[in-house]
Short mmCIF file of C-alpha atoms in Angstrom, two decimals:
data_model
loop_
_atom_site.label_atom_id
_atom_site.label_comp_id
_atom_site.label_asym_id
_atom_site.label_seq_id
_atom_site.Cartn_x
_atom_site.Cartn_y
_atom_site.Cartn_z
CA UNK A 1 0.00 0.00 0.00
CA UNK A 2 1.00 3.79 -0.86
CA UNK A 3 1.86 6.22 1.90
CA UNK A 4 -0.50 9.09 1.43
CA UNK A 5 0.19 12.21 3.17
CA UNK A 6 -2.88 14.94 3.36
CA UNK A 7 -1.57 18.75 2.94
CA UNK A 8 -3.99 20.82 4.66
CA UNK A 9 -3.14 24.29 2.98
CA UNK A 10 -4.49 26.74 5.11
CA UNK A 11 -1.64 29.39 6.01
CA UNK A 12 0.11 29.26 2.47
CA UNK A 13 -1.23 28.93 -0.95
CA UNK A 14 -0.56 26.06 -3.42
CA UNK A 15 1.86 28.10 -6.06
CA UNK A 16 3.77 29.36 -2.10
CA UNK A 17 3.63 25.59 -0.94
CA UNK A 18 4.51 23.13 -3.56
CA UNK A 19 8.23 24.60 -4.79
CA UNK A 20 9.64 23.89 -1.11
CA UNK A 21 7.72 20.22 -1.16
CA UNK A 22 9.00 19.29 -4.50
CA UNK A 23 12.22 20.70 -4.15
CA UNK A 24 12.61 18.30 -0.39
CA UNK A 25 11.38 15.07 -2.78
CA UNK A 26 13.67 16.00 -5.08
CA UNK A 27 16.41 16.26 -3.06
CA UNK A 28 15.91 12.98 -1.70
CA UNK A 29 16.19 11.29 -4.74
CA UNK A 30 12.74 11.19 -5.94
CA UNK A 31 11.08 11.76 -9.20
CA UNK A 32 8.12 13.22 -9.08
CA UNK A 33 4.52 13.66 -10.74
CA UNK A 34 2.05 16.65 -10.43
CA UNK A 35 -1.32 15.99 -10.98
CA UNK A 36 -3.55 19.02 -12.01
CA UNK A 37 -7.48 19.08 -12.84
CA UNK A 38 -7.04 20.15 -16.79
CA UNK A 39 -3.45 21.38 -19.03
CA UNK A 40 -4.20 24.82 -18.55
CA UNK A 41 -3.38 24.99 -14.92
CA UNK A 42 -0.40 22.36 -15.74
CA UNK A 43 0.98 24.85 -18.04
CA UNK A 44 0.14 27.74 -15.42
CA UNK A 45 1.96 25.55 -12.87
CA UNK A 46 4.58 25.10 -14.96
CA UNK A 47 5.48 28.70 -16.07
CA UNK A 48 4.97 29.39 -11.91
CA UNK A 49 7.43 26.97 -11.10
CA UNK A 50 10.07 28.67 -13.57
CA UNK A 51 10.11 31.98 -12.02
CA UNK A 52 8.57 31.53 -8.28
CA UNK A 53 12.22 32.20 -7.25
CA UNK A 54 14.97 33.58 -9.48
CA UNK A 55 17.56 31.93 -6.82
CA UNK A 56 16.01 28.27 -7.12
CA UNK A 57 15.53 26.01 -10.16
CA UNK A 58 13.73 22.87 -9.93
CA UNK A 59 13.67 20.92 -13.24
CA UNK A 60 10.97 20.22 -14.89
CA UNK A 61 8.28 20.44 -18.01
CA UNK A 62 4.68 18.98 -19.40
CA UNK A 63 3.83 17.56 -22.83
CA UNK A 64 4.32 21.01 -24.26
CA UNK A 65 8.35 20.73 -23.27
CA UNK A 66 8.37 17.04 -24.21
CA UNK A 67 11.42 14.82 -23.06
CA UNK A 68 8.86 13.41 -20.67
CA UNK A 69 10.94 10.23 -19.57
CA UNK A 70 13.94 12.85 -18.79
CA UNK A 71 11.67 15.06 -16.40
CA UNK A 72 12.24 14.56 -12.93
CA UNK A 73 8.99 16.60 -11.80
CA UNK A 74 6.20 16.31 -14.78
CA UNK A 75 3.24 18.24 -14.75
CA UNK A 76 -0.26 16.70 -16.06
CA UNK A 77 -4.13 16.56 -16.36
CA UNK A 78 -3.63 12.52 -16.91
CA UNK A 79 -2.75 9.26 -15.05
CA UNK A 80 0.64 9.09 -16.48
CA UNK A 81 3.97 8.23 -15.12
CA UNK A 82 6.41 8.97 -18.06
CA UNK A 83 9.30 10.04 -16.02
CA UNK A 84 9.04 6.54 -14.21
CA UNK A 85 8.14 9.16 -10.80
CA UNK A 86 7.80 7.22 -7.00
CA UNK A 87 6.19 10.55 -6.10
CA UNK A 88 2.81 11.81 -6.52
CA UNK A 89 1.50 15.10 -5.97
CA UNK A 90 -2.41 15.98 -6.43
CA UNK A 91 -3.80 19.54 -6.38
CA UNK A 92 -7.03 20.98 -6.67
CA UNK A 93 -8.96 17.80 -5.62
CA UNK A 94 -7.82 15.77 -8.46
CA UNK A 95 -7.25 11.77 -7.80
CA UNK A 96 -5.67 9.22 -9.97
CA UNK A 97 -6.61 5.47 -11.02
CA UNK A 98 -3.92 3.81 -9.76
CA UNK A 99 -2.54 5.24 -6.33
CA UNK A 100 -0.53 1.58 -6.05
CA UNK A 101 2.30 2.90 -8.67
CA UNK A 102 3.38 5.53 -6.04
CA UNK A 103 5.78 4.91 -2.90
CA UNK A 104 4.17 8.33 -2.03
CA UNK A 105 1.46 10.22 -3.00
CA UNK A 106 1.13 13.92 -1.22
CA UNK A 107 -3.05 15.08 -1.65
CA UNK A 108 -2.94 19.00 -1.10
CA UNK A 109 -5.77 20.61 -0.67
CA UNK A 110 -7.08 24.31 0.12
CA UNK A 111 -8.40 24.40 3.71
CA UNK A 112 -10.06 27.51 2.88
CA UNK A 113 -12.46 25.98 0.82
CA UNK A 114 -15.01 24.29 2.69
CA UNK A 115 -15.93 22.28 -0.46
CA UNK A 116 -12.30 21.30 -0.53
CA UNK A 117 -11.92 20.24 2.55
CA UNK A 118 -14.91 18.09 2.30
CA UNK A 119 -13.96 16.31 -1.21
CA UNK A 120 -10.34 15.61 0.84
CA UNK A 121 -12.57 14.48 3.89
CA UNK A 122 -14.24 11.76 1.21
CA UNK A 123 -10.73 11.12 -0.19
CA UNK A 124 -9.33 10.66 3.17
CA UNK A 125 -12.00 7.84 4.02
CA UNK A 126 -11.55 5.99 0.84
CA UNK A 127 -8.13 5.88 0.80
CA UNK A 128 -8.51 4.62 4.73
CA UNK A 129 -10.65 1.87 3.31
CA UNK A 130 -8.56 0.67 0.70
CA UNK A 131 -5.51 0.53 3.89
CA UNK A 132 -3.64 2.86 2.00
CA UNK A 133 -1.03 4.28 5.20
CA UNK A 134 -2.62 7.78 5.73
CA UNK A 135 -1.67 10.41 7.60
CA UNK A 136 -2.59 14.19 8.23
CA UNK A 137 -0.06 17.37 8.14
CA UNK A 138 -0.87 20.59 8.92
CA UNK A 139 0.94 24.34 8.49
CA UNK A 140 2.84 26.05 11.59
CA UNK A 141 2.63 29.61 11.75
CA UNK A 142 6.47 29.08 9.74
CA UNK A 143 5.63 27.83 7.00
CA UNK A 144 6.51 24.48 8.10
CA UNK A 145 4.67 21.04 8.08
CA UNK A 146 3.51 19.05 11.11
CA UNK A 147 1.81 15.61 11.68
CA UNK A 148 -1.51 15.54 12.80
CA UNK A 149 -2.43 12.01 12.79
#
């Protein structure tokens, strides 16, 4: 079973939030998928995580860049793994077919949303169900991530 780890977004945004998680993945030696709900906010991401900070570069493209199997973080509206990623990151509520094909998969939703935090409630109980190893992390006042349960 995958290791699923909710991100309860609540003191950052996603586009302030996800460079410092996929830049700690990637330094660990993973490679890394981002799943979005549709290829315009891949490409948004994309372009975002290009210029979020001119003293940081995290490598990385969508089907628009190509090269997909020499990506080490790819960005897409689809259930593919062409980079051969261990490492899964969903935003905006988005879920994928086969959760099994991850070591990790990171589920980051907006706590400000009260319809977000109920489709990631739903999530949360499903992924329970299947025995998928689930746990909860939460924003300090930092920036930083704690575990909740």
């Amino acid at each position: 079973m995958s290791e699923i780890r909710f991100y309860h977004l609540e003191r950052q945004n996603l586009d302030t939030a996800l460079p410092a998680l996929v830049a700690k993945a990637l330094s660990k030696g993973h490679r890394i998928v981002i799943k979005t709900p549709d290829e315009k906010e891949a490409e948004r991401l994309n372009g975002h995580l290009w210029t979020y900070d001119p003293n940081s570069f995290i490598p990385h493209g969508t089907k628009k860049d190509g090269h997909e199997s020499d990506q080490p973080v790819w960005l897409t509206d689809n259930d593919e793994i062409p980079n051969g990623a261990d490492v899964l990151i969903l935003t905006h509520n988005t879920e994928h077919s086969d959760l099994g094909q991850f070591k990790l998969i990171c589920d980051m939703f907006d706590g400000r949303s009260d319809e977000a935090v109920q489709a990631a409630r739903g999530r949360w109980k499903t992924y329970k169900d299947a025995e998928h190893d689930v746990t909860y992390w939460q924003q300090s006042a930092q920036g930083g991530w704690t575990e909740k349960s």
